[in-house]
């Protein structure tokens, strides 16, 4: 038996996750599921490591323990971090890595053939950062008798309702993001270089406090100022903050790979009236949206209430205004399942978790005041407590 | 004309890069190249932002300025960070983002059709984190008259010889990684929690010093201790260091997205003889490899000299022992072109840059002492200067 010291969840919880996944496989007539999303690999087996830059997967069948497959030098990491029996940790030789001659998925196809899985239906995550077109073409070529079935986000959808242990980790992440925003507000001032501010954000977020130690977030801190904040995803450079600058901070606390994202905006000195108007509009509309955040309503109910109220203030937003969150690896801390937007009629259920993200990008800057929430039996609860306003210093 | 204030290179340098890319396109009979790799997008246009978690690309043709295409909310980021004319910044609506009903590449296919590019040969980066199987299938379906040609790493290969400005940024990254290792050695001691150490690594790396400000590295710090260091890519938790612990630190300084990776290993107290033997073997073999690092030799010459000398010391390594480095985005700071390994007969040329990575993973821990080097006219130069040994504290 492997050493289970590093598992973040009970074996029972992993067993339940596997059972849910297998039921979803049955619904899609999938005999064997190839899970490449590192978040899904971790959720199913515990596997954790920055090895997703080379091909790897977890093979899920109905009647066997899952099999981890990856690069040889990462197999010891699978032994260290998963509950899997050593017989179920399979590796490929290093000459497959970033080779111009052979693809790691050629090796996986051979393994699947050895496992007599080459004639059935094989689910693959067609839309995933870690399942390239070349990976697909390799499996297609080398498994001519198999039927490849789109299983994009099949596992992600099993993750949308959080367990007590998962929520506990997200609450740790919430404590961390509270510390991060407090530290930003404490030190921000004209003359401070953006990278020095980013350095403090990282330091606070990774150090954490007490048992709430910080893991790396799946998205790096985004902290654009002024015109740069008309764009949604610029990071930082060494420019120095000036009086009057308005900067938004889109950051997350992370604990054991579970995230609590939270954005705030800080104005150095009194903000222009336009930003005060935008603040009032966003907060009013956000609460109109959150009033709909309860079991039985749908995701689009939140979004529509938000969009409609925002329009009464003279602002318009056409991008999605939130998404499901939890366990994640770069490049996205969202779960890539539920979106808070028109058309998403997913029913809200207790212990779903969202980043409600009513960001406004204006013609001369941006305003982000967001909340990460968990759906409760009767409504919602904010995970983190940070003053819900356009902060002024 | 857009504001060019944020460009990290002269317009001339971007013009040269484009010309090299177009020549490579001609060699492969490519009319139009779809560049999704964020490193390639940045190298060609200057584009920078954490937006690669949604689909985006640069469209390169032979007779037009490149076109940036991406999510609407990121278009202002393209205007802020690239040299492109605003007419050449194209966006798709937000309901394509992580939709269960439509794929962003459906939109790109329509755009390519409008641009009359739907009948020619279109190069795509089949093996890339940011070109999913679903992306490929969408283009294949919606561009039935086009010929999709594999252009994996076509642009990456144009990047292997660095310009003076690129080397200058890598030297800044080298200053940063020197500071990071110095800080680790300064504070490491029994009782220190790994996440506190990681927090200091980030703080030092992002703060940098003087003009050498730190950007986020494309791989998060890897700092496994003891048995965890038998695996190649474990990050950290909150466990406390103990006397006798041996930890390797695989980290990089990063400046304007250019990297200087460098690994060192620290023993808290005298290391066992096995590690001293490994240290002696790695250092001797590394120098045997580096003696071959000069123009005219090949990449495999370095690797074979290293492997052969290592074996004389009774150690064996079968994984690649280095790779080309430079500009990069997560999840990999390598350029994914040249590998230092048997069979890679790429000729070494002046101003190529490598992370020479003679790591050994043993049965009870790991030893990493690495160097990042630039090939000079007559040999090589180490980018960073950090004591080249198994450090003991």
PDB file of N, CA, C and O in Angstrom, chain A residues 49 52 99 124 135 152 224 265 270 286 298 315:
ATOM      1  N   UNK A  49       1.395  18.039  -8.793  1.00  0.00           N
ATOM      2  CA  UNK A  49       2.767  18.336  -9.199  1.00  0.00           C
ATOM      3  C   UNK A  49       2.740  19.204 -10.435  1.00  0.00           C
ATOM      4  O   UNK A  49       1.758  19.180 -11.192  1.00  0.00           O
ATOM      5  N   UNK A  52       2.278  18.988 -15.560  1.00  0.00           N
ATOM      6  CA  UNK A  52       1.285  19.010 -16.644  1.00  0.00           C
ATOM      7  C   UNK A  52       1.836  19.655 -17.909  1.00  0.00           C
ATOM      8  O   UNK A  52       1.117  19.716 -18.904  1.00  0.00           O
ATOM      9  N   UNK A  99       9.407  15.563 -28.190  1.00  0.00           N
ATOM     10  CA  UNK A  99      10.168  14.982 -29.285  1.00  0.00           C
ATOM     11  C   UNK A  99       9.613  15.480 -30.615  1.00  0.00           C
ATOM     12  O   UNK A  99       8.417  15.744 -30.738  1.00  0.00           O
ATOM     13  N   UNK A 124     -12.479  11.267 -24.172  1.00  0.00           N
ATOM     14  CA  UNK A 124     -11.319  12.173 -24.118  1.00  0.00           C
ATOM     15  C   UNK A 124     -11.802  13.616 -23.941  1.00  0.00           C
ATOM     16  O   UNK A 124     -12.863  13.992 -24.440  1.00  0.00           O
ATOM     17  N   UNK A 135      -2.297  15.300 -29.696  1.00  0.00           N
ATOM     18  CA  UNK A 135      -2.628  14.188 -28.801  1.00  0.00           C
ATOM     19  C   UNK A 135      -3.822  13.414 -29.356  1.00  0.00           C
ATOM     20  O   UNK A 135      -3.824  12.174 -29.413  1.00  0.00           O
ATOM     21  N   UNK A 152     -15.341  16.178 -22.779  1.00  0.00           N
ATOM     22  CA  UNK A 152     -14.920  17.476 -22.254  1.00  0.00           C
ATOM     23  C   UNK A 152     -15.702  17.816 -20.991  1.00  0.00           C
ATOM     24  O   UNK A 152     -16.941  17.753 -20.999  1.00  0.00           O
ATOM     25  N   UNK A 224      -3.725  45.878 -13.127  1.00  0.00           N
ATOM     26  CA  UNK A 224      -3.498  46.989 -14.045  1.00  0.00           C
ATOM     27  C   UNK A 224      -4.012  48.315 -13.489  1.00  0.00           C
ATOM     28  O   UNK A 224      -5.005  48.359 -12.761  1.00  0.00           O
ATOM     29  N   UNK A 265     -10.759  47.256  -6.082  1.00  0.00           N
ATOM     30  CA  UNK A 265     -10.174  48.366  -6.836  1.00  0.00           C
ATOM     31  C   UNK A 265      -9.795  49.450  -5.839  1.00  0.00           C
ATOM     32  O   UNK A 265     -10.549  49.718  -4.898  1.00  0.00           O
ATOM     33  N   UNK A 270      -9.185  60.872  -4.268  1.00  0.00           N
ATOM     34  CA  UNK A 270     -10.620  60.807  -4.611  1.00  0.00           C
ATOM     35  C   UNK A 270     -10.815  60.397  -6.066  1.00  0.00           C
ATOM     36  O   UNK A 270     -10.193  60.981  -6.950  1.00  0.00           O
ATOM     37  N   UNK A 286     -24.905  44.036  -8.178  1.00  0.00           N
ATOM     38  CA  UNK A 286     -24.361  42.802  -7.613  1.00  0.00           C
ATOM     39  C   UNK A 286     -25.325  42.252  -6.563  1.00  0.00           C
ATOM     40  O   UNK A 286     -25.602  41.043  -6.536  1.00  0.00           O
ATOM     41  N   UNK A 298     -31.842  29.584 -11.109  1.00  0.00           N
ATOM     42  CA  UNK A 298     -30.817  29.142 -12.051  1.00  0.00           C
ATOM     43  C   UNK A 298     -29.675  30.156 -12.108  1.00  0.00           C
ATOM     44  O   UNK A 298     -29.794  31.281 -11.612  1.00  0.00           O
ATOM     45  N   UNK A 315     -25.203  51.571 -17.174  1.00  0.00           N
ATOM     46  CA  UNK A 315     -24.010  50.791 -17.551  1.00  0.00           C
ATOM     47  C   UNK A 315     -24.452  49.512 -18.233  1.00  0.00           C
ATOM     48  O   UNK A 315     -25.537  48.996 -17.971  1.00  0.00           O
TER      49      UNK A 315
END
